[in-house]
Short mmCIF file of N, CA and C in Angstrom, two decimals:
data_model
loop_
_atom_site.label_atom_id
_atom_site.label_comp_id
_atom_site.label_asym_id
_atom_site.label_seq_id
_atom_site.Cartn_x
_atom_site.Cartn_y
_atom_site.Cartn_z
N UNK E 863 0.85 -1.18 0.00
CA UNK E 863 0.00 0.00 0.00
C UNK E 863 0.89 1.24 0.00
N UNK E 864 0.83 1.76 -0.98
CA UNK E 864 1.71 3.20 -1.15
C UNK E 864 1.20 4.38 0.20
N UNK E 865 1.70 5.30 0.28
CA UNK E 865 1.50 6.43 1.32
C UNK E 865 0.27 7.11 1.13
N UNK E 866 0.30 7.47 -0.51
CA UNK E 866 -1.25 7.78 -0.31
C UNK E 866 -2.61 7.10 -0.43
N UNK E 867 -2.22 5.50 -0.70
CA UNK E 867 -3.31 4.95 -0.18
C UNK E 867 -3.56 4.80 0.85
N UNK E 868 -2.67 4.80 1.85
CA UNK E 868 -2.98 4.86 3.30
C UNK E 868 -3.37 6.13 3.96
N UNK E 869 -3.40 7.07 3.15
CA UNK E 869 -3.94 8.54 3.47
C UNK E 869 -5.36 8.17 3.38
N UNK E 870 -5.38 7.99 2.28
CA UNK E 870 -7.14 7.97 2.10
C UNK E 870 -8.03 7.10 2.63
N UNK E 871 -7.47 5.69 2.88
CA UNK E 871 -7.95 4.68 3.77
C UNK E 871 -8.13 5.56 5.25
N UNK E 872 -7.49 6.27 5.55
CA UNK E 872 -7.41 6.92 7.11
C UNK E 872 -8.14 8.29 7.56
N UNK E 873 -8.59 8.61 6.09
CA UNK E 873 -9.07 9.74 5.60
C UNK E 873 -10.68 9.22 5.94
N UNK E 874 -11.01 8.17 5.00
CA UNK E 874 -12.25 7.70 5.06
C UNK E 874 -12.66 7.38 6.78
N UNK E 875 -11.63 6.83 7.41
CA UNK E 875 -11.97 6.13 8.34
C UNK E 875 -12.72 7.60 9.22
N UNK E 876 -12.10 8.35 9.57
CA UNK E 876 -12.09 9.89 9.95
C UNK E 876 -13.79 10.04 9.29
N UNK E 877 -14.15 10.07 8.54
CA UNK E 877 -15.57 10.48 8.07
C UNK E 877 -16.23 9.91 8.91
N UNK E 878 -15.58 8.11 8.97
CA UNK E 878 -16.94 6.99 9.65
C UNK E 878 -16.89 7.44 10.97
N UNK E 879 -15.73 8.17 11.44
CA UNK E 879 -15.87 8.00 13.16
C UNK E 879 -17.12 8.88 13.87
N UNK E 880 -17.89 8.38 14.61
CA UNK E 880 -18.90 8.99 15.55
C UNK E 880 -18.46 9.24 16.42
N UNK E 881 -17.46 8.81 17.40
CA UNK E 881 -17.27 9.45 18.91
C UNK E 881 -16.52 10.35 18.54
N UNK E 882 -16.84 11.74 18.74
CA UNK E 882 -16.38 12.90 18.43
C UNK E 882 -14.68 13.10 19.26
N UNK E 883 -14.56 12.54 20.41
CA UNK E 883 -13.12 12.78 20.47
C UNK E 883 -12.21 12.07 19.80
N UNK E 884 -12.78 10.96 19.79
CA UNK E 884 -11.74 9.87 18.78
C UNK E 884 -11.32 10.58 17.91
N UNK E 885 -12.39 11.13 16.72
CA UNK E 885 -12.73 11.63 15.24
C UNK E 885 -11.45 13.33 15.56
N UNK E 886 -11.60 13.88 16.19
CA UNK E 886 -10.64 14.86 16.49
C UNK E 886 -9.42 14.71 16.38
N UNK E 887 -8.96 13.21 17.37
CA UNK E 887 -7.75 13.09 17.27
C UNK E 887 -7.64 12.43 16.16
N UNK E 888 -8.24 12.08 15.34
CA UNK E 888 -7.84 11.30 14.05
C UNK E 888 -7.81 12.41 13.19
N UNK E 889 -8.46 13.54 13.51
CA UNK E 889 -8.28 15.04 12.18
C UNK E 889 -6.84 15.18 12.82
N UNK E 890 -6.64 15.49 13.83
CA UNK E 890 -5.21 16.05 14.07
C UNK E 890 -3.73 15.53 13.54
N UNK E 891 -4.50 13.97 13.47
CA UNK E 891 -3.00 13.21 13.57
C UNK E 891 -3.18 12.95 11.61
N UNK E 892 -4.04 13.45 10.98
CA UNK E 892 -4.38 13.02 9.53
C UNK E 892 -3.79 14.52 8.80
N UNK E 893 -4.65 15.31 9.56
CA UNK E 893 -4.48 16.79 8.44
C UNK E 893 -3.31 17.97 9.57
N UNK E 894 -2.69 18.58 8.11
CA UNK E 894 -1.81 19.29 8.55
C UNK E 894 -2.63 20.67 9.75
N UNK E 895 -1.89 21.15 10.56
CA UNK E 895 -2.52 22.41 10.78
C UNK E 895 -3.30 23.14 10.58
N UNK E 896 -3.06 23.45 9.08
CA UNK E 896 -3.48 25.00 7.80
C UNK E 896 -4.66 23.79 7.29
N UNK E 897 -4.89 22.92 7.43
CA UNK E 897 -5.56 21.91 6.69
C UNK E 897 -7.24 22.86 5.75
N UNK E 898 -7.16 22.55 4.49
CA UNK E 898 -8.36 23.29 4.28
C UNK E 898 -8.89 22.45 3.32
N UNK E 899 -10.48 21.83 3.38
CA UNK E 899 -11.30 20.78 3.04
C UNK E 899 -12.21 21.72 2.14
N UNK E 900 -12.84 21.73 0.99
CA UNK E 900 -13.87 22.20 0.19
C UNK E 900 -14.67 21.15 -0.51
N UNK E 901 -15.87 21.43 -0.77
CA UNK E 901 -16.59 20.42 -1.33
C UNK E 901 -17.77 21.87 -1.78
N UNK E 902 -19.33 21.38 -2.71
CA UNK E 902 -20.35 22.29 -3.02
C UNK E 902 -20.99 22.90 -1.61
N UNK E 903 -20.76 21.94 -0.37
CA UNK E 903 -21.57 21.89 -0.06
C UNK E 903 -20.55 23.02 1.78
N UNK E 904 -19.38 22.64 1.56
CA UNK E 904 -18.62 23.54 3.09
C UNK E 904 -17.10 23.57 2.56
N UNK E 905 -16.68 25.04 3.03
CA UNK E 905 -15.42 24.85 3.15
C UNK E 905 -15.05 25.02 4.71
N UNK E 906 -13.96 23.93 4.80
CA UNK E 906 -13.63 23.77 5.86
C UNK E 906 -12.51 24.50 6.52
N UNK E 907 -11.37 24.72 7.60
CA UNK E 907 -10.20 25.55 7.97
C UNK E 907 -9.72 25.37 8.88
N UNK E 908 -8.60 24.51 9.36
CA UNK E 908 -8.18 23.78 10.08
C UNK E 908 -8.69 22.32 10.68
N UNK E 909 -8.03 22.53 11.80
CA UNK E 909 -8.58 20.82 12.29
C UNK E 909 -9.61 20.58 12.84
N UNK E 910 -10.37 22.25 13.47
CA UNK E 910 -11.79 22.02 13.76
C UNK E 910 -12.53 22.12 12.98
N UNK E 911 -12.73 23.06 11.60
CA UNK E 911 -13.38 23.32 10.79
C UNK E 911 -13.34 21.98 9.91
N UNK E 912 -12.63 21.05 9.66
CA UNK E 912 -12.64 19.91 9.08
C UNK E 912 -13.62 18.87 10.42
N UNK E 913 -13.07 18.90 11.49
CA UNK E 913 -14.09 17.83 12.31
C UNK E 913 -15.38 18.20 12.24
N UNK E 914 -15.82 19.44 12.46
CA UNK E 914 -17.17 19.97 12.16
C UNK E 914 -17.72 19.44 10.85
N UNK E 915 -17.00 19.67 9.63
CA UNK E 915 -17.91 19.30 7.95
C UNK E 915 -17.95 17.71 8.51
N UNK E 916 -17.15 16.88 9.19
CA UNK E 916 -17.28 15.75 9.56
C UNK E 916 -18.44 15.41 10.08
N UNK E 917 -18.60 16.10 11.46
CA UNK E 917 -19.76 15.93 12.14
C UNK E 917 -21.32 16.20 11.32
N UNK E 918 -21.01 17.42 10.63
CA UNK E 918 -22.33 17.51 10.03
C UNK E 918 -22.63 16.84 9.33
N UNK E 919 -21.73 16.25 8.19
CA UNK E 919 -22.35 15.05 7.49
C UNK E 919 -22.71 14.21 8.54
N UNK E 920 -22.23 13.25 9.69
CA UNK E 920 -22.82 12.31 10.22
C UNK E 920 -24.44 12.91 10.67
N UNK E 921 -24.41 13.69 10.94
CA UNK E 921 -26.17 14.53 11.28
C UNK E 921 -26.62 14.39 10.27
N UNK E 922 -26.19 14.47 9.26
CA UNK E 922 -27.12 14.86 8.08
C UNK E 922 -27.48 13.58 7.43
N UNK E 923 -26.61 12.58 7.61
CA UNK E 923 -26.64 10.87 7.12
C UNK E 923 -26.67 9.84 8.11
N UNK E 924 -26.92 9.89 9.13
CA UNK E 924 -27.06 9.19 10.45
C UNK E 924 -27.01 7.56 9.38
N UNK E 925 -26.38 7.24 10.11
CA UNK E 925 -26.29 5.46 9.83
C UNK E 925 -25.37 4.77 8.92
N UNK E 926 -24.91 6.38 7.73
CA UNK E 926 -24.54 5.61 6.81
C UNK E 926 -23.15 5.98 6.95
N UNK E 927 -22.27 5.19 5.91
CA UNK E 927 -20.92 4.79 6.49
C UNK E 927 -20.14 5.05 5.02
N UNK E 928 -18.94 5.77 5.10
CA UNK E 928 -18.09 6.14 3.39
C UNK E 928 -17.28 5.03 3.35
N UNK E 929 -17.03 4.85 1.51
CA UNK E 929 -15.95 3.26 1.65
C UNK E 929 -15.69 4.26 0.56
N UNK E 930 -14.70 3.31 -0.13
CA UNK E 930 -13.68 3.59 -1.70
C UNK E 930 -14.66 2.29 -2.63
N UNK E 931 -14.76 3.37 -3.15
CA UNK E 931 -15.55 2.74 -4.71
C UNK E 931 -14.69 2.60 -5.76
N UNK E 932 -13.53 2.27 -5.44
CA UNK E 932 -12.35 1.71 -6.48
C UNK E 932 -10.84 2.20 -6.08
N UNK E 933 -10.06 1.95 -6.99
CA UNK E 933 -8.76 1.91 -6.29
C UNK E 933 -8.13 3.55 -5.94
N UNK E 934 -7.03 4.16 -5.40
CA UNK E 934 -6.67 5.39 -5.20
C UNK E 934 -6.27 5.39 -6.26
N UNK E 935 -6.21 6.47 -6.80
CA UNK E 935 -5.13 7.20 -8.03
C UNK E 935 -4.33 8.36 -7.49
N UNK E 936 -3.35 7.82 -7.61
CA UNK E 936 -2.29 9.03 -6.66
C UNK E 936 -0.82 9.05 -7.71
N UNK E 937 -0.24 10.10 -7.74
CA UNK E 937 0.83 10.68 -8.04
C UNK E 937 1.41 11.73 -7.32
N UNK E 938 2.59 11.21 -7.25
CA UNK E 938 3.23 12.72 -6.46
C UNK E 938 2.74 12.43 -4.77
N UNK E 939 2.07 13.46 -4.86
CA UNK E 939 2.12 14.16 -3.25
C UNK E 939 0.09 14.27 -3.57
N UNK E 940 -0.19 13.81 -4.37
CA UNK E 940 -1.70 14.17 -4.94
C UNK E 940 -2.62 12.59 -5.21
N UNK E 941 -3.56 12.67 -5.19
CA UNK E 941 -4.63 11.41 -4.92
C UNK E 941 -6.13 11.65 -5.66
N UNK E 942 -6.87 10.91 -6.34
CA UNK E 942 -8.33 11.22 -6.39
C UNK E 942 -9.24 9.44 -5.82
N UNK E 943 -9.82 9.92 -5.26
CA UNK E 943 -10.45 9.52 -4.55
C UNK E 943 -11.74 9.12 -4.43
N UNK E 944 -12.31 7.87 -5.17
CA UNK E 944 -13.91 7.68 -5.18
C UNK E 944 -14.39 6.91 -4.11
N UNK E 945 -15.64 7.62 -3.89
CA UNK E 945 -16.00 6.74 -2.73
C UNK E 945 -17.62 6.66 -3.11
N UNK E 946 -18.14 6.23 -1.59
CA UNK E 946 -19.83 5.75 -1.82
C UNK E 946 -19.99 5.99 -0.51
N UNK E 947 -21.36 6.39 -0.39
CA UNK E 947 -22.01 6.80 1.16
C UNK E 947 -23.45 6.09 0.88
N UNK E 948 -23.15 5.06 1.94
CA UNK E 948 -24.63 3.99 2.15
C UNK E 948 -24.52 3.37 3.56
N UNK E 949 -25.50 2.61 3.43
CA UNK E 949 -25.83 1.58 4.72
C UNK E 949 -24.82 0.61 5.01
N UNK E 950 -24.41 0.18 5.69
CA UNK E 950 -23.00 -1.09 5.75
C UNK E 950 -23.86 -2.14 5.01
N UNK E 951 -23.23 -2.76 4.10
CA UNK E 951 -23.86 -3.91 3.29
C UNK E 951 -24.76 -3.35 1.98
N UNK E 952 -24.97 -1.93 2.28
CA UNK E 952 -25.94 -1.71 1.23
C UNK E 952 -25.69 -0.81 -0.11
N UNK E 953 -26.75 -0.55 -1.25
CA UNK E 953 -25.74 0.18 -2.02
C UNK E 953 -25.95 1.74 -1.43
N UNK E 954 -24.98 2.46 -2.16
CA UNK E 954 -25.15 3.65 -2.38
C UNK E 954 -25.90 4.55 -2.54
N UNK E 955 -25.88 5.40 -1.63
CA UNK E 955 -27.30 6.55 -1.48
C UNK E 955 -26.04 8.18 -2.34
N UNK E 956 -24.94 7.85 -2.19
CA UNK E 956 -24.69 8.96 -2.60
C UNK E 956 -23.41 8.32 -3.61
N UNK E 957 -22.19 9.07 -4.76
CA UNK E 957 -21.33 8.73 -5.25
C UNK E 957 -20.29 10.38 -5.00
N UNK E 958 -19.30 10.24 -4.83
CA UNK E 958 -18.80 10.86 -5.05
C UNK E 958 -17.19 11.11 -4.92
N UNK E 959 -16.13 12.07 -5.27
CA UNK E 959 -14.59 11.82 -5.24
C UNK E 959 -14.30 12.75 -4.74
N UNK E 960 -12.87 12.36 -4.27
CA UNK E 960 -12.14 13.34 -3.63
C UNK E 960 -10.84 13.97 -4.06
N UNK E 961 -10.22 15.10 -4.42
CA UNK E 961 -8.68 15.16 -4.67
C UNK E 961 -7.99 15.65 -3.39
N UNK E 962 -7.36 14.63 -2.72
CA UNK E 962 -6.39 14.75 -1.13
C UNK E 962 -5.04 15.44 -1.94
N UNK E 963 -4.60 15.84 -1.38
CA UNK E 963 -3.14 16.88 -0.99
C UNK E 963 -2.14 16.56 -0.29
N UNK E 964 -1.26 15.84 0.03
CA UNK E 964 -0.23 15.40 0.92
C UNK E 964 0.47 16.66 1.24
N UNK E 965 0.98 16.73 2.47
CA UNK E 965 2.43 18.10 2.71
C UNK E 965 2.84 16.92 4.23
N UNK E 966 3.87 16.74 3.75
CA UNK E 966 4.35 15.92 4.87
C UNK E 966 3.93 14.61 5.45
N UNK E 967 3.42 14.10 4.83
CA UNK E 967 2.87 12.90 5.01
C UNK E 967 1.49 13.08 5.80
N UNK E 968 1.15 14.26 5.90
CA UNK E 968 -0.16 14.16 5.88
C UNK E 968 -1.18 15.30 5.23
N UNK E 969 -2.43 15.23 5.34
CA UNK E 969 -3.33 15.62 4.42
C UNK E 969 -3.19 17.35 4.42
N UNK E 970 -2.90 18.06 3.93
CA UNK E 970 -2.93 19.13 3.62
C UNK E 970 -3.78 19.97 2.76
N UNK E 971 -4.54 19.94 1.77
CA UNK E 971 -5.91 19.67 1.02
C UNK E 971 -6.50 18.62 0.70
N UNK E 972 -8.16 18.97 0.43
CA UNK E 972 -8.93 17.95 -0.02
C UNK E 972 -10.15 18.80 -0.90
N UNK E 973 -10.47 18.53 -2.18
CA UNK E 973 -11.31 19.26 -2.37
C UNK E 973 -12.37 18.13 -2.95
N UNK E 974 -13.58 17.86 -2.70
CA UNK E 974 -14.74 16.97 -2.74
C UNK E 974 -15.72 17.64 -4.10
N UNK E 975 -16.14 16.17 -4.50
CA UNK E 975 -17.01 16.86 -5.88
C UNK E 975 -18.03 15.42 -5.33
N UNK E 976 -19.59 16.09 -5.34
CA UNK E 976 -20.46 15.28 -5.06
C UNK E 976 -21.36 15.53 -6.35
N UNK E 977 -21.72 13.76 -6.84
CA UNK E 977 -23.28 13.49 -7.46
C UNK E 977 -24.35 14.22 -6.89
N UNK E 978 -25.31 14.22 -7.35
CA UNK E 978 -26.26 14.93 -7.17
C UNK E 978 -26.83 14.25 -5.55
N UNK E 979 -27.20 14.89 -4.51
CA UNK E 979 -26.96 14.81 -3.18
C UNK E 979 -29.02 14.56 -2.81
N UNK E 980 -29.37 13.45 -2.44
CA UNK E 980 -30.91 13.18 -2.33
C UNK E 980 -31.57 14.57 -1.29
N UNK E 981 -32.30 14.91 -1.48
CA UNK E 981 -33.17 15.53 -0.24
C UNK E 981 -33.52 14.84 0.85
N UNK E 982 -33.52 15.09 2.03
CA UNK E 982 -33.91 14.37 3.30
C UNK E 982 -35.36 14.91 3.47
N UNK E 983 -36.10 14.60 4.52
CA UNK E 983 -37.32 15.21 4.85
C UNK E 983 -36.82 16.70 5.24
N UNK E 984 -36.06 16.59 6.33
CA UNK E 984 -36.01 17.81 6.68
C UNK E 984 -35.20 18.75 6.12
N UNK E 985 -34.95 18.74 4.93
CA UNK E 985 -34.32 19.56 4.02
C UNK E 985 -35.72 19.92 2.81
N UNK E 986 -36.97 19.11 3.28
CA UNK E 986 -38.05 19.88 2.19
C UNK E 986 -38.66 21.08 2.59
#
């Protein structure tokens, strides 16, 4: 497993975590300092502003869990990143990729591009 597949494997894991202190120390020990996360939907800014876009997705998707929907593609110090957000065992409620950033062996950008994202109830 190259370095930046193990970024992103550790990256993902960081999404799945629910106990919010765990999930902290896993932003800290994953993303640099300056760490800055963007996607349509938050930009993030440092290590709290990244645990937060964390947390809110788990609010916003209660139950469901991110995997890799195929292999890393990485060069350099750079990665893209597909994944899937569903039920454990189940398919996909959402698709979408990531381009991670290495600076030092750890994550230093990430910028997220999401499929078209379902409505919840309480988003009608």
């Amino acid at each position: 497993m190259s370095g930046m597949d193990e970024l992103a494997r550790r990256y993902l894991a960081s999404w799945n975590e629910t106990e919010p202190v765990r999930r902290r120390a896993l932003v800290a020990e994953l993303w640099t300092p300056d760490a800055r996360y963007v996607d349509p939907i938050v930009v993030a800014e440092g290590h709290m502003g990244v645990d937060e876009a964390m947390a809110t997705a788990q609010r916003r998707f209660p139950g469901l869990r991110y995997r890799a929907a195929g292999p890393v593609d990485a060069h350099h110090d750079v990665a893209r990143l597909t994944w899937e957000l569903g039920p454990a065992g189940g398919p996909a409620v959402i698709i979408g990729s990531t381009v991670l950033v290495a600076g030092r062996s750890r994550l230093s950008r990430g910028y997220g591009f999401l499929d078209p994202v379902p409505i919840s109830g309480a988003d009608k």
